[in-house]
C-alpha positions as a printed Julia matrix, in Angstrom:
211×3 Matrix{Float64}:
   0.0    0.0     0.0
   1.37   3.4    -0.97
   1.1    6.03    1.76
  -0.97   9.11    0.91
  -0.84  12.75    1.94
  -3.78  15.01    1.14
  -2.56  18.6     1.3
  -4.45  21.86    1.53
  -7.31  20.87    3.84
  -9.66  23.7     4.74
 -12.74  22.07    6.26
 -13.7   19.56    8.93
 -15.63  17.2     6.64
 -12.57  16.64    4.47
 -10.51  15.96    7.57
 -13.04  13.36    8.71
 -12.98  11.75    5.25
  -9.18  11.53    5.19
  -9.15   9.94    8.63
 -11.82   7.44    7.65
  -9.97   6.47    4.47
  -6.71   5.81    6.29
  -4.75   8.7     4.78
  -1.36   8.85    6.52
  -0.87  12.63    6.41
  -3.02  15.73    5.98
  -1.55  19.11    5.17
  -2.42  22.64    6.28
  -1.06  25.43    4.09
   0.15  28.45    6.06
   1.1   30.55    3.02
  -1.29  33.43    2.21
  -0.77  33.54   -1.6
  -2.01  29.95   -1.89
  -5.7   29.31   -2.68
  -5.44  26.66    0.06
  -4.26  29.09    2.73
  -5.62  28.55    6.22
  -4.97  30.37    9.48
  -3.61  28.59   12.52
  -6.91  29.13   14.34
  -8.88  27.6    11.45
  -6.47  24.65   11.33
  -6.83  24.16   15.09
 -10.6   23.84   14.78
 -10.3   21.32   11.95
  -7.61  19.45   13.84
  -9.99  18.72   16.72
 -12.58  16.76   14.72
 -10.52  13.53   14.43
  -8.09  11.72   16.75
  -4.45  12.73   16.87
  -1.83  10.67   15.07
  -0.9    9.08   18.38
  -4.5    7.89   18.69
  -4.8    6.56   15.15
  -5.65   9.67   13.15
  -3.61  11.11   10.27
  -0.4   12.99   10.97
  -0.76  16.75   10.63
   1.77  18.53    8.41
   2.11  22.31    8.27
   3.34  23.8     4.99
   5.42  26.99    5.14
   7.24  28.98    2.46
  10.53  30.58    3.56
   9.19  30.87    7.1
  10.76  32.71   10.0
  11.04  31.08   13.39
   8.49  33.45   14.93
   5.77  32.41   12.48
   6.38  28.72   13.1
   6.45  29.22   16.86
   3.16  31.12   16.86
   1.54  28.46   14.66
   2.7   25.6    16.87
   1.3   27.36   19.93
  -2.15  27.26   18.33
  -2.24  23.98   16.39
  -0.15  20.85   17.12
   1.76  19.67   14.05
   3.54  16.36   13.55
   5.82  17.69   10.81
   6.79  20.92    9.08
   6.96  20.92    5.27
   9.1   23.87    4.25
  10.17  25.59    1.08
  13.69  26.73    2.02
  17.21  25.45    1.7
  18.42  22.47    3.69
  20.55  24.52    6.08
  17.52  26.6     7.04
  15.46  23.41    7.37
  17.98  21.94    9.81
  17.91  25.17   11.82
  14.11  24.94   12.03
  14.3   21.3    13.16
  16.84  22.12   15.88
  14.68  24.97   17.19
  11.39  23.11   17.42
  12.22  19.42   17.64
   9.59  18.67   14.97
  10.39  16.58   11.88
  11.15  18.8     8.88
  10.31  17.9     5.3
  12.12  19.77    2.52
  10.26  20.35   -0.75
  12.58  19.95   -3.75
  11.83  20.87   -7.34
  13.57  18.47   -9.72
  14.68  19.14  -13.3
  17.28  16.38  -13.6
  18.8   13.58  -11.53
  21.52  15.9   -10.27
  18.86  17.82   -8.36
  17.93  14.79   -6.26
  19.18  14.88   -2.63
  22.11  12.62   -1.79
  22.4   13.43    1.93
  19.8   13.1     4.67
  19.53  16.8     5.49
  15.81  16.5     6.23
  13.51  13.95    7.84
  11.69  13.59    4.52
  11.82  15.09    1.06
   8.86  16.06   -1.1
   9.96  15.66   -4.71
   8.05  17.7    -7.28
   8.4   19.76  -10.45
  10.47  22.94  -10.15
   8.7   26.29  -10.2
   9.38  28.83  -12.94
  10.0   32.56  -12.63
   6.45  33.43  -13.59
   4.91  31.18  -10.93
   3.38  32.91   -7.93
   4.03  29.96   -5.61
   6.86  27.45   -5.28
   4.52  24.45   -5.16
   0.92  23.33   -5.4
   0.94  24.21   -9.08
  -0.2   20.9   -10.53
   2.96  20.54  -12.6
   4.33  17.13  -13.59
   8.01  16.29  -14.01
   9.74  13.23  -15.48
   8.8   10.56  -12.95
  11.52   8.21  -14.19
  14.16  10.53  -12.69
  13.58   8.93   -9.28
  13.19   5.33  -10.46
  16.83   4.38   -9.73
  17.48   6.98   -7.05
  18.86   5.74   -3.75
  17.05   8.17   -1.48
  18.96   9.17    1.68
  15.72   9.49    3.65
  12.0    8.73    3.11
  10.3   10.82    0.45
   6.99  11.6    -1.23
   6.2   12.14   -4.89
   4.2   15.3    -5.57
   3.13  17.57   -8.41
   0.31  17.09  -10.87
  -0.95  13.83   -9.42
  -4.59  12.87  -10.0
  -6.74   9.76   -9.62
  -6.14   9.12  -13.33
  -2.33   9.15  -13.28
  -1.3    8.19   -9.74
  -0.82   4.49  -10.54
   1.4    5.33  -13.51
   3.31   7.85  -11.41
   3.98   5.31   -8.66
   5.08   2.65  -11.13
   7.41   5.0   -13.03
   8.92   6.74  -10.01
   9.1    3.85   -7.52
   7.61   6.17   -4.91
   6.31   4.61   -1.71
   4.31   7.73   -0.77
   2.41  10.35   -2.74
   1.25  13.89   -2.0
  -1.75  15.44   -3.76
  -3.55  18.77   -3.53
  -4.95  20.39   -6.68
  -5.45  16.97   -8.3
  -8.32  16.19   -5.93
 -10.11  19.54   -6.15
 -13.4   20.47   -7.79
 -12.37  24.14   -7.8
  -9.26  26.02   -6.73
  -8.81  25.35   -3.04
 -12.02  23.29   -2.77
 -11.47  19.58   -2.2
 -13.67  16.98   -3.93
 -14.54  14.07   -1.67
 -15.18  11.77   -4.61
 -11.78  12.57   -6.15
 -10.05  12.01   -2.81
 -11.77   8.63   -2.48
 -10.72   7.64   -6.02
  -7.15   8.83   -5.48
  -6.73   6.92   -2.23
  -8.29   3.78   -3.71
  -5.85   3.87   -6.63
  -2.78   4.62   -4.51
  -3.59   1.84   -2.07
  -3.38  -0.65   -4.94
   0.39  -0.26   -5.04
   3.05  -1.1    -2.54
């Protein structure tokens, strides 16, 4: 079974669905330019509707883009997070991990095999397509990269495949990339920032067929 992360949750019903389906991780986006942006207070309310990860619920992952320590600290005071997914360099990611004692995931945009991490400078990596100059956000863009780039990669730490995944292509993506975990956001939405429960169910069903 391939592990699944559903990112960009913004409502309690979707949280309940993810928990019921056995999704391993759910993501809250704390980046205002994103259509999936949520405040810490909103995330805290959603967080309360299902058991914690320690009690069998999904792990909660907070997504931050080039965050400062103050922002992360304020967020953690309001909503408990099991991991921090950050768009920053690995040195900054290690600094964040040392300050908060929370697992840090580094998001990496990949153009070629030379971009793939070779050292375990994060607890996990999220491997996705790179963003271009005209993009308004570093991730969550629905872009696909060459999935075969990771097929022979000896990853230094656990990782997730992300970027442009949908219920229609997730099986192919897993087979081509050899990923053991996948991360989806826009690919299970009925509108920008609005999750589709039927698409989430289809995506999870497909992903669980592999691994």
